[in-house]
Amino acid sequence: MKFSELKLNDNVLEALDAMRFDECTPIQEQAIPIILEGRDLIAVAQTGTGKTAAYLLPILNKLSEGGHQEDAINCIIMSPTRELAQQIDQQMEGFSYFMPASSVAVYGGNDGGLFEQQKRGLMLGADVVIATPGRLLSHLSLGYVDLSKVSYFILDEADRMLDMGFSDDIMQIVKYLPKERQTIMFSATMPTKIQQLAKTILHNPAEVKLAVSKPAEKIVQAAYICYENQKLGIVRSLCAEEMPERVIIFASSKIKVKEVAKALKMMKLNVGEMHSDLEQSQREFIMHEFKSGRINILVATDIVSRGIDIDDIRSVINFDVPNDSEDYVHRIGRTARANNDGVAITFVSEKEQTNFKNIENFLEKDIYKIPVPAELGDVPEYNPRTNGGGKGRNFRGGGNRKGRFKGKR
């Protein structure tokens, strides 16, 4: 379906034409008419499906038609991370180019000037406020933010916000909002806690659910079946054999990110780390260095598995198996974009075998298992049916270990 077939006004269509947006994605085709009707909505869609435009376009359409109080905050968009808030703000700037709609992005950081800038935007009443929960609450607690005129409340990546512990913050923010509002929730997954949140803050919502798409066929997927204490050795082996080019290594915790980054820095590799302990200015600097190619390995928590727009990631390494299939798809979806090829490698310890088998079942394929370098010793058998596979016989690694970053099968 073309955007011109939707009931969007001329200002919005003009902006879309200028940005060369013509065809709707499936989530846009289904969500935009519902939001234009004024109904609450819960939508399940992955990152990369065009979900940001699916809520920004109809909201801008409504704002441009008038009837909203001037100098008031009319829309709140909640984001789990600063990086996603910045990206939403950038898209907002593009879509609102031909409309008098104002926006301010509100997120944490040590820059006092940034806080003052956000304070001014909030006090003047930006039409759209794009915010991380903690920073918005900081401003609210100081008493100068009026959310009583908010007509639209949007939660983007709601599941990620709950995973990051923002549930109480969200409920605190809801208390500042009027009961009469339109609430829109986007989530990549629909666990029980998301269903409970939806029942609490949405009113008779419409539901749109897109099936989680499988990873692109051009992503070469492989795995190492190993012991937990062998993972660092495998990373060192991979990087020693062939200088990696534009790689993201995902780890499950900040501690592991720091450990892996330290080991690679000792190998004199250009490594950056990304996790929630970093200040905003540090995170922006690391991401800029990675995008520009001055850093070619980024070790990160799931903070960058969604919403980071870099087209030429050559390889993704899952230092730990993601918790579910959707997270796996999000992580490896960072590679093989914009018609490039890509490689996705996962390290699977004994305890992670059942999770990894669930991912294989979701993908409806067996992922190729690369032999672990022989010098790292015995490895567990891949036998996820026996409590994670730890009781199977051991066998020695080895075999051809060349060309891994090129996705050699």
Tab-separated table of C-alpha atoms in Angstrom:
chain	number	residue	atom	x	y	z
A	1	MET	CA	0.000	0.000	0.000
A	2	LYS	CA	1.175	3.530	-0.757
A	3	PHE	CA	1.160	6.278	1.896
A	4	SER	CA	-1.037	8.328	-0.436
A	5	GLU	CA	-3.809	5.741	0.077
A	6	LEU	CA	-3.907	6.441	3.825
A	7	LYS	CA	-5.897	9.315	5.303
A	8	LEU	CA	-2.823	11.463	5.893
A	9	ASN	CA	-2.990	15.190	5.235
A	10	ASP	CA	-1.004	17.074	2.594
A	11	ASN	CA	1.670	18.322	5.009
A	12	VAL	CA	2.569	14.785	6.074
A	13	LEU	CA	2.454	13.461	2.506
A	14	GLU	CA	4.686	16.310	1.342
A	15	ALA	CA	7.274	15.420	3.980
A	16	LEU	CA	7.112	11.747	2.987
A	17	ASP	CA	7.553	12.677	-0.674
A	18	ALA	CA	10.583	14.840	0.169
A	19	MET	CA	12.097	11.903	2.088
A	20	ARG	CA	11.254	9.553	-0.815
A	21	PHE	CA	8.974	7.395	1.293
A	22	ASP	CA	6.376	5.856	-0.993
A	23	GLU	CA	5.320	2.355	0.102
A	24	CYS	CA	4.118	1.498	3.607
A	25	THR	CA	5.694	-1.346	5.520
A	26	PRO	CA	3.204	-3.917	6.911
A	27	ILE	CA	3.264	-2.404	10.429
A	28	GLN	CA	2.644	1.077	9.013
A	29	GLU	CA	-0.219	-0.147	6.849
A	30	GLN	CA	-1.932	-1.782	9.831
A	31	ALA	CA	-1.113	0.658	12.649
A	32	ILE	CA	-1.562	4.082	11.033
A	33	PRO	CA	-5.335	3.772	10.324
A	34	ILE	CA	-5.977	2.572	13.902
A	35	ILE	CA	-4.024	5.473	15.428
A	36	LEU	CA	-5.776	7.955	13.122
A	37	GLU	CA	-9.107	6.610	14.438
A	38	GLY	CA	-8.021	7.559	17.949
A	39	ARG	CA	-7.999	4.031	19.362
A	40	ASP	CA	-5.471	2.719	21.859
A	41	LEU	CA	-3.117	0.242	20.233
A	42	ILE	CA	-0.722	-2.500	21.219
A	43	ALA	CA	1.543	-3.492	18.331
A	44	VAL	CA	4.080	-6.297	18.259
A	45	ALA	CA	6.763	-5.632	15.673
A	46	GLN	CA	10.515	-5.993	15.406
A	47	THR	CA	13.023	-3.197	15.099
A	48	GLY	CA	13.662	-2.468	11.442
A	49	THR	CA	10.015	-2.831	10.376
A	50	GLY	CA	9.327	0.911	10.257
A	51	LYS	CA	7.513	1.114	13.583
A	52	THR	CA	8.786	4.625	14.432
A	53	ALA	CA	7.046	6.067	11.373
A	54	ALA	CA	4.007	3.920	12.184
A	55	TYR	CA	3.282	6.081	15.235
A	56	LEU	CA	5.009	9.382	14.343
A	57	LEU	CA	3.125	9.919	11.085
A	58	PRO	CA	-0.440	9.635	12.442
A	59	ILE	CA	0.462	11.659	15.564
A	60	LEU	CA	1.954	14.451	13.430
A	61	ASN	CA	-1.129	14.246	11.235
A	62	LYS	CA	-3.354	14.810	14.284
A	63	LEU	CA	-1.172	17.625	15.654
A	64	SER	CA	-1.118	19.455	12.307
A	65	GLU	CA	-4.922	19.478	12.153
A	66	GLY	CA	-5.104	21.795	15.153
A	67	GLY	CA	-7.341	21.555	18.199
A	68	HIS	CA	-4.414	21.072	20.583
A	69	GLN	CA	-3.420	23.670	23.122
A	70	GLU	CA	-0.467	25.799	22.073
A	71	ASP	CA	2.574	25.978	24.349
A	72	ALA	CA	1.600	22.649	25.913
A	73	ILE	CA	3.117	19.179	25.789
A	74	ASN	CA	0.738	17.198	23.590
A	75	CYS	CA	2.596	13.921	23.088
A	76	ILE	CA	5.023	11.869	25.197
A	77	ILE	CA	7.128	9.147	23.542
A	78	MET	CA	8.966	6.881	25.985
A	79	SER	CA	12.213	5.212	24.879
A	80	PRO	CA	14.332	2.673	26.797
A	81	THR	CA	17.678	4.191	25.752
A	82	ARG	CA	19.238	7.521	24.926
A	83	GLU	CA	20.361	6.242	21.543
A	84	LEU	CA	16.832	5.297	20.491
A	85	ALA	CA	15.472	8.613	21.816
A	86	GLN	CA	17.978	10.450	19.635
A	87	GLN	CA	17.015	8.413	16.584
A	88	ILE	CA	13.289	9.020	17.128
A	89	ASP	CA	14.034	12.743	17.464
A	90	GLN	CA	15.947	12.704	14.163
A	91	GLN	CA	13.035	11.018	12.391
A	92	MET	CA	10.661	13.491	14.007
A	93	GLU	CA	12.685	16.364	12.521
A	94	GLY	CA	12.404	14.855	9.044
A	95	PHE	CA	8.708	14.024	9.152
A	96	SER	CA	7.722	17.370	10.680
A	97	TYR	CA	9.744	19.485	8.227
A	98	PHE	CA	6.632	20.947	6.579
A	99	MET	CA	4.676	21.299	9.840
A	100	PRO	CA	4.950	23.677	12.799
A	101	ALA	CA	5.389	20.800	15.278
A	102	SER	CA	8.134	21.154	17.897
A	103	SER	CA	9.963	18.391	19.749
A	104	VAL	CA	12.550	17.936	22.471
A	105	ALA	CA	14.554	14.820	23.333
A	106	VAL	CA	14.985	14.277	27.073
A	107	TYR	CA	17.655	11.812	28.173
A	108	GLY	CA	20.415	11.476	30.739
A	109	GLY	CA	24.001	12.638	30.614
A	110	ASN	CA	26.492	14.632	32.651
A	111	ASP	CA	26.217	17.771	30.535
A	112	GLY	CA	24.565	20.455	32.671
A	113	GLY	CA	23.862	22.498	29.561
A	114	LEU	CA	21.903	19.579	28.131
A	115	PHE	CA	19.695	19.450	31.229
A	116	GLU	CA	18.971	23.189	30.979
A	117	GLN	CA	18.184	22.851	27.283
A	118	GLN	CA	15.730	20.040	28.040
A	119	LYS	CA	14.215	22.085	30.879
A	120	ARG	CA	13.542	25.013	28.521
A	121	GLY	CA	11.908	22.735	25.945
A	122	LEU	CA	9.678	21.159	28.593
A	123	MET	CA	8.680	24.495	30.142
A	124	LEU	CA	7.883	26.064	26.761
A	125	GLY	CA	5.649	23.118	25.925
A	126	ALA	CA	7.185	21.204	23.000
A	127	ASP	CA	4.460	19.395	21.044
A	128	VAL	CA	6.325	16.086	21.253
A	129	VAL	CA	8.622	15.042	24.102
A	130	ILE	CA	10.809	11.995	23.409
A	131	ALA	CA	12.190	10.788	26.723
A	132	THR	CA	13.867	8.044	28.675
A	133	PRO	CA	11.882	7.271	31.853
A	134	GLY	CA	14.506	8.196	34.446
A	135	ARG	CA	15.371	11.594	32.989
A	136	LEU	CA	11.726	12.571	32.469
A	137	LEU	CA	11.005	11.719	36.119
A	138	SER	CA	13.981	13.869	37.179
A	139	HIS	CA	12.413	16.864	35.438
A	140	LEU	CA	8.924	16.044	36.743
A	141	SER	CA	10.189	15.889	40.326
A	142	LEU	CA	11.396	19.495	40.076
A	143	GLY	CA	7.844	20.701	39.512
A	144	TYR	CA	8.004	22.718	36.286
A	145	VAL	CA	6.699	20.107	33.813
A	146	ASP	CA	2.969	20.075	33.044
A	147	LEU	CA	1.703	16.848	31.473
A	148	SER	CA	-1.981	17.601	32.082
A	149	LYS	CA	-2.634	18.429	28.406
A	150	VAL	CA	-0.984	15.310	26.943
A	151	SER	CA	-3.235	13.690	24.328
A	152	TYR	CA	-0.908	10.903	23.156
A	153	PHE	CA	1.275	8.595	25.252
A	154	ILE	CA	3.538	6.228	23.300
A	155	LEU	CA	5.753	3.464	24.673
A	156	ASP	CA	8.402	2.352	22.169
A	157	GLU	CA	10.186	-0.964	22.796
A	158	ALA	CA	8.035	-1.498	25.879
A	159	ASP	CA	9.478	-4.965	26.519
A	160	ARG	CA	12.998	-3.570	26.606
A	161	MET	CA	11.924	-0.874	29.068
A	162	LEU	CA	10.508	-3.499	31.410
A	163	ASP	CA	13.624	-5.666	31.008
A	164	MET	CA	15.700	-2.650	32.061
A	165	GLY	CA	13.627	-2.182	35.222
A	166	PHE	CA	11.586	0.867	34.177
A	167	SER	CA	8.162	-0.532	35.104
A	168	ASP	CA	7.793	1.569	38.284
A	169	ASP	CA	9.073	4.677	36.482
A	170	ILE	CA	6.482	4.263	33.733
A	171	MET	CA	3.667	3.900	36.258
A	172	GLN	CA	4.910	7.035	38.064
A	173	ILE	CA	4.827	8.988	34.794
A	174	VAL	CA	1.312	7.711	34.019
A	175	LYS	CA	0.093	9.354	37.251
A	176	TYR	CA	0.969	12.778	35.771
A	177	LEU	CA	-1.083	12.122	32.596
A	178	PRO	CA	-4.775	12.819	32.038
A	179	LYS	CA	-7.028	9.760	31.996
A	180	GLU	CA	-8.494	10.872	28.672
A	181	ARG	CA	-5.634	10.197	26.283
A	182	GLN	CA	-4.657	7.857	23.460
A	183	THR	CA	-2.060	5.298	24.530
A	184	ILE	CA	0.034	3.385	22.014
A	185	MET	CA	2.430	0.593	22.911
A	186	PHE	CA	5.021	-0.970	20.607
A	187	SER	CA	6.881	-4.082	21.690
A	188	ALA	CA	9.042	-6.649	19.927
A	189	THR	CA	7.720	-9.441	22.140
A	190	MET	CA	4.566	-10.063	24.168
A	191	PRO	CA	5.561	-11.658	27.493
A	192	THR	CA	3.123	-11.769	30.427
A	193	LYS	CA	4.491	-8.579	32.000
A	194	ILE	CA	3.776	-6.631	28.792
A	195	GLN	CA	0.222	-7.994	28.708
A	196	GLN	CA	-0.236	-6.891	32.327
A	197	LEU	CA	1.101	-3.408	31.598
A	198	ALA	CA	-1.220	-3.117	28.598
A	199	LYS	CA	-4.243	-4.016	30.747
A	200	THR	CA	-3.232	-1.360	33.269
A	201	ILE	CA	-2.629	1.657	31.037
A	202	LEU	CA	-4.493	0.948	27.752
A	203	HIS	CA	-8.245	1.201	27.225
A	204	ASN	CA	-9.883	-1.380	24.965
A	205	PRO	CA	-6.856	-1.452	22.641
A	206	ALA	CA	-6.707	-2.723	19.089
A	207	GLU	CA	-3.963	-5.320	18.570
A	208	VAL	CA	-1.582	-5.656	15.658
A	209	LYS	CA	0.929	-8.484	15.653
A	210	LEU	CA	3.486	-9.115	12.931
A	211	ALA	CA	5.172	-12.479	12.957
A	212	VAL	CA	8.842	-12.288	13.918
A	213	SER	CA	10.661	-12.575	10.632
A	214	LYS	CA	13.515	-15.003	10.237
A	215	PRO	CA	17.037	-13.619	9.822
A	216	ALA	CA	18.088	-12.701	6.298
A	217	GLU	CA	19.228	-15.728	4.291
A	218	LYS	CA	22.505	-13.999	3.428
A	219	ILE	CA	23.579	-14.082	7.098
A	220	VAL	CA	25.928	-17.032	7.553
A	221	GLN	CA	25.111	-18.462	10.984
A	222	ALA	CA	27.475	-20.678	12.972
A	223	ALA	CA	28.129	-21.687	16.572
A	224	TYR	CA	30.844	-22.968	18.886
A	225	ILE	CA	29.796	-25.555	21.473
A	226	CYS	CA	32.146	-24.851	24.363
A	227	TYR	CA	32.638	-24.452	28.080
A	228	GLU	CA	32.038	-20.988	29.538
A	229	ASN	CA	35.728	-20.542	30.383
A	230	GLN	CA	36.719	-21.243	26.756
A	231	LYS	CA	34.786	-18.315	25.266
A	232	LEU	CA	37.505	-15.707	25.713
A	233	GLY	CA	40.007	-18.088	24.137
A	234	ILE	CA	37.775	-18.486	21.083
A	235	VAL	CA	37.459	-14.708	20.726
A	236	ARG	CA	41.243	-14.348	20.929
A	237	SER	CA	41.672	-17.125	18.352
A	238	LEU	CA	39.217	-15.527	15.930
A	239	CYS	CA	40.867	-12.130	16.185
A	240	ALA	CA	44.402	-13.545	15.975
A	241	GLU	CA	43.712	-15.507	12.771
A	242	GLU	CA	42.191	-12.667	10.831
A	243	MET	CA	41.928	-8.962	11.610
A	244	PRO	CA	38.206	-8.441	12.190
A	245	GLU	CA	36.486	-5.668	10.305
A	246	ARG	CA	33.414	-3.967	11.812
A	247	VAL	CA	32.333	-6.521	14.427
A	248	ILE	CA	29.823	-6.301	17.281
A	249	ILE	CA	30.299	-8.728	20.184
A	250	PHE	CA	27.172	-9.031	22.340
A	251	ALA	CA	27.529	-10.097	25.974
A	252	SER	CA	24.808	-10.553	28.567
A	253	SER	CA	26.251	-8.318	31.291
A	254	LYS	CA	28.357	-5.203	31.816
A	255	ILE	CA	30.976	-7.301	33.629
A	256	LYS	CA	31.420	-9.600	30.630
A	257	VAL	CA	31.553	-6.658	28.234
A	258	LYS	CA	34.397	-5.129	30.254
A	259	GLU	CA	36.203	-8.478	30.502
A	260	VAL	CA	36.042	-9.165	26.744
A	261	ALA	CA	36.995	-5.588	25.825
A	262	LYS	CA	40.002	-5.712	28.177
A	263	ALA	CA	41.217	-9.005	26.669
A	264	LEU	CA	40.982	-7.633	23.111
A	265	LYS	CA	42.693	-4.353	24.033
A	266	MET	CA	45.615	-6.416	25.344
A	267	MET	CA	45.872	-7.822	21.799
A	268	LYS	CA	46.340	-4.221	20.559
A	269	LEU	CA	42.993	-4.260	18.739
A	270	ASN	CA	40.852	-1.162	18.201
A	271	VAL	CA	38.056	-1.964	20.661
A	272	GLY	CA	35.211	0.040	22.139
A	273	GLU	CA	32.732	-0.994	24.813
A	274	MET	CA	29.090	0.024	25.164
A	275	HIS	CA	27.036	-0.455	28.331
A	276	SER	CA	24.887	1.500	30.759
A	277	ASP	CA	27.795	2.451	33.064
A	278	LEU	CA	29.068	4.906	30.458
A	279	GLU	CA	28.070	8.549	30.447
A	280	GLN	CA	26.088	9.789	27.463
A	281	SER	CA	29.051	11.695	26.030
A	282	GLN	CA	31.205	8.549	26.225
A	283	ARG	CA	28.560	6.445	24.473
A	284	GLU	CA	28.137	8.992	21.702
A	285	PHE	CA	31.921	9.173	21.226
A	286	ILE	CA	32.296	5.367	21.057
A	287	MET	CA	29.420	5.047	18.570
A	288	HIS	CA	30.885	7.850	16.425
A	289	GLU	CA	34.305	6.154	16.421
A	290	PHE	CA	32.719	2.810	15.497
A	291	LYS	CA	30.650	4.306	12.674
A	292	SER	CA	33.697	6.131	11.304
A	293	GLY	CA	35.836	2.969	11.356
A	294	ARG	CA	38.387	4.127	13.924
A	295	ILE	CA	37.054	1.382	16.195
A	296	ASN	CA	36.434	-1.903	14.408
A	297	ILE	CA	35.247	-4.060	17.326
A	298	LEU	CA	32.357	-2.964	19.549
A	299	VAL	CA	31.696	-5.073	22.653
A	300	ALA	CA	28.217	-4.327	23.947
A	301	THR	CA	25.265	-5.353	26.034
A	302	ASP	CA	21.848	-5.522	24.345
A	303	ILE	CA	21.721	-1.741	24.574
A	304	VAL	CA	22.721	-1.725	20.876
A	305	SER	CA	20.867	-4.821	19.662
A	306	ARG	CA	17.915	-2.671	18.618
A	307	GLY	CA	17.597	0.648	16.934
A	308	ILE	CA	21.235	1.322	15.991
A	309	ASP	CA	21.417	2.194	12.319
A	310	ILE	CA	24.796	1.052	10.939
A	311	ASP	CA	24.628	-0.636	7.556
A	312	ASP	CA	28.039	-2.276	7.142
A	313	ILE	CA	28.471	-4.513	10.203
A	314	ARG	CA	30.398	-7.510	8.853
A	315	SER	CA	30.068	-9.867	11.811
A	316	VAL	CA	28.070	-10.324	14.987
A	317	ILE	CA	29.369	-12.550	17.782
A	318	ASN	CA	27.014	-13.654	20.553
A	319	PHE	CA	29.403	-14.163	23.472
A	320	ASP	CA	26.331	-15.441	25.329
A	321	VAL	CA	23.205	-17.081	23.901
A	322	PRO	CA	20.328	-14.573	23.890
A	323	ASN	CA	17.404	-15.337	26.183
A	324	ASP	CA	14.906	-15.856	23.389
A	325	SER	CA	14.585	-16.189	19.636
A	326	GLU	CA	13.447	-12.615	19.132
A	327	ASP	CA	16.560	-11.261	20.843
A	328	TYR	CA	18.705	-13.534	18.660
A	329	VAL	CA	17.032	-12.164	15.519
A	330	HIS	CA	17.520	-8.574	16.725
A	331	ARG	CA	21.190	-9.121	17.484
A	332	ILE	CA	22.218	-10.833	14.274
A	333	GLY	CA	20.022	-8.465	12.280
A	334	ARG	CA	22.724	-5.822	12.862
A	335	THR	CA	24.707	-7.537	10.070
A	336	ALA	CA	23.967	-8.224	6.384
A	337	ARG	CA	22.138	-4.944	5.912
A	338	ALA	CA	21.992	-2.745	2.796
A	339	ASN	CA	22.746	-5.704	0.496
A	340	ASN	CA	25.930	-6.649	2.367
A	341	ASP	CA	26.785	-10.177	3.451
A	342	GLY	CA	27.242	-10.953	7.103
A	343	VAL	CA	28.370	-13.576	9.605
A	344	ALA	CA	26.721	-14.389	12.955
A	345	ILE	CA	28.620	-16.597	15.419
A	346	THR	CA	27.242	-17.773	18.772
A	347	PHE	CA	29.169	-19.267	21.688
A	348	VAL	CA	27.078	-21.936	23.403
A	349	SER	CA	28.076	-23.147	26.878
A	350	GLU	CA	26.592	-26.200	28.580
A	351	LYS	CA	23.914	-24.223	30.454
A	352	GLU	CA	22.926	-22.362	27.279
A	353	GLN	CA	22.318	-25.391	25.073
A	354	THR	CA	18.575	-25.608	25.701
A	355	ASN	CA	18.119	-21.913	24.873
A	356	PHE	CA	20.163	-22.327	21.721
A	357	LYS	CA	18.153	-25.377	20.654
A	358	ASN	CA	14.985	-23.300	21.074
A	359	ILE	CA	16.495	-20.746	18.697
A	360	GLU	CA	17.291	-23.493	16.173
A	361	ASN	CA	13.710	-24.754	16.455
A	362	PHE	CA	12.394	-21.251	15.838
A	363	LEU	CA	14.641	-20.874	12.788
A	364	GLU	CA	13.646	-24.381	11.646
A	365	LYS	CA	17.269	-25.186	10.901
A	366	ASP	CA	20.366	-26.634	12.543
A	367	ILE	CA	23.041	-23.974	12.851
A	368	TYR	CA	26.461	-25.115	11.675
A	369	LYS	CA	28.822	-26.019	14.545
A	370	ILE	CA	32.457	-24.913	14.125
A	371	PRO	CA	35.091	-27.057	15.898
A	372	VAL	CA	36.683	-25.264	18.844
A	373	PRO	CA	40.462	-24.700	18.451
A	374	ALA	CA	42.218	-27.865	19.659
A	375	GLU	CA	44.573	-25.957	21.960
A	376	LEU	CA	41.587	-24.912	24.093
A	377	GLY	CA	40.994	-28.510	25.167
A	378	ASP	CA	37.970	-30.783	25.386
A	379	VAL	CA	34.498	-29.399	24.748
A	380	PRO	CA	31.022	-30.606	25.755
A	381	GLU	CA	28.813	-32.567	23.413
A	382	TYR	CA	25.848	-30.704	21.952
A	383	ASN	CA	23.036	-32.537	23.657
A	384	PRO	CA	20.416	-30.014	24.835
A	385	ARG	CA	17.956	-32.723	25.878
A	386	THR	CA	20.117	-33.787	28.838
A	387	ASN	CA	19.835	-30.759	31.101
A	388	GLY	CA	21.901	-28.444	28.949
A	389	GLY	CA	24.139	-31.104	27.466
A	390	GLY	CA	26.736	-31.233	30.234
A	391	LYS	CA	26.556	-35.001	30.797
A	392	GLY	CA	27.369	-36.073	27.274
A	393	ARG	CA	30.785	-37.390	26.285
A	394	ASN	CA	33.596	-34.928	25.640
A	395	PHE	CA	35.352	-34.666	22.312
A	396	ARG	CA	38.329	-32.693	21.161
A	397	GLY	CA	38.077	-29.542	19.119
A	398	GLY	CA	40.207	-28.767	16.118
A	399	GLY	CA	39.660	-28.815	12.400
A	400	ASN	CA	40.038	-26.025	9.880
A	401	ARG	CA	39.790	-22.727	11.715
A	402	LYS	CA	40.570	-20.301	8.901
A	403	GLY	CA	38.325	-17.646	7.439
A	404	ARG	CA	35.767	-17.507	10.202
A	405	PHE	CA	34.971	-13.814	9.777
A	406	LYS	CA	34.276	-14.544	6.126
A	407	GLY	CA	31.641	-17.073	7.086
A	408	LYS	CA	33.382	-20.162	5.797
A	409	ARG	CA	31.160	-23.181	6.261
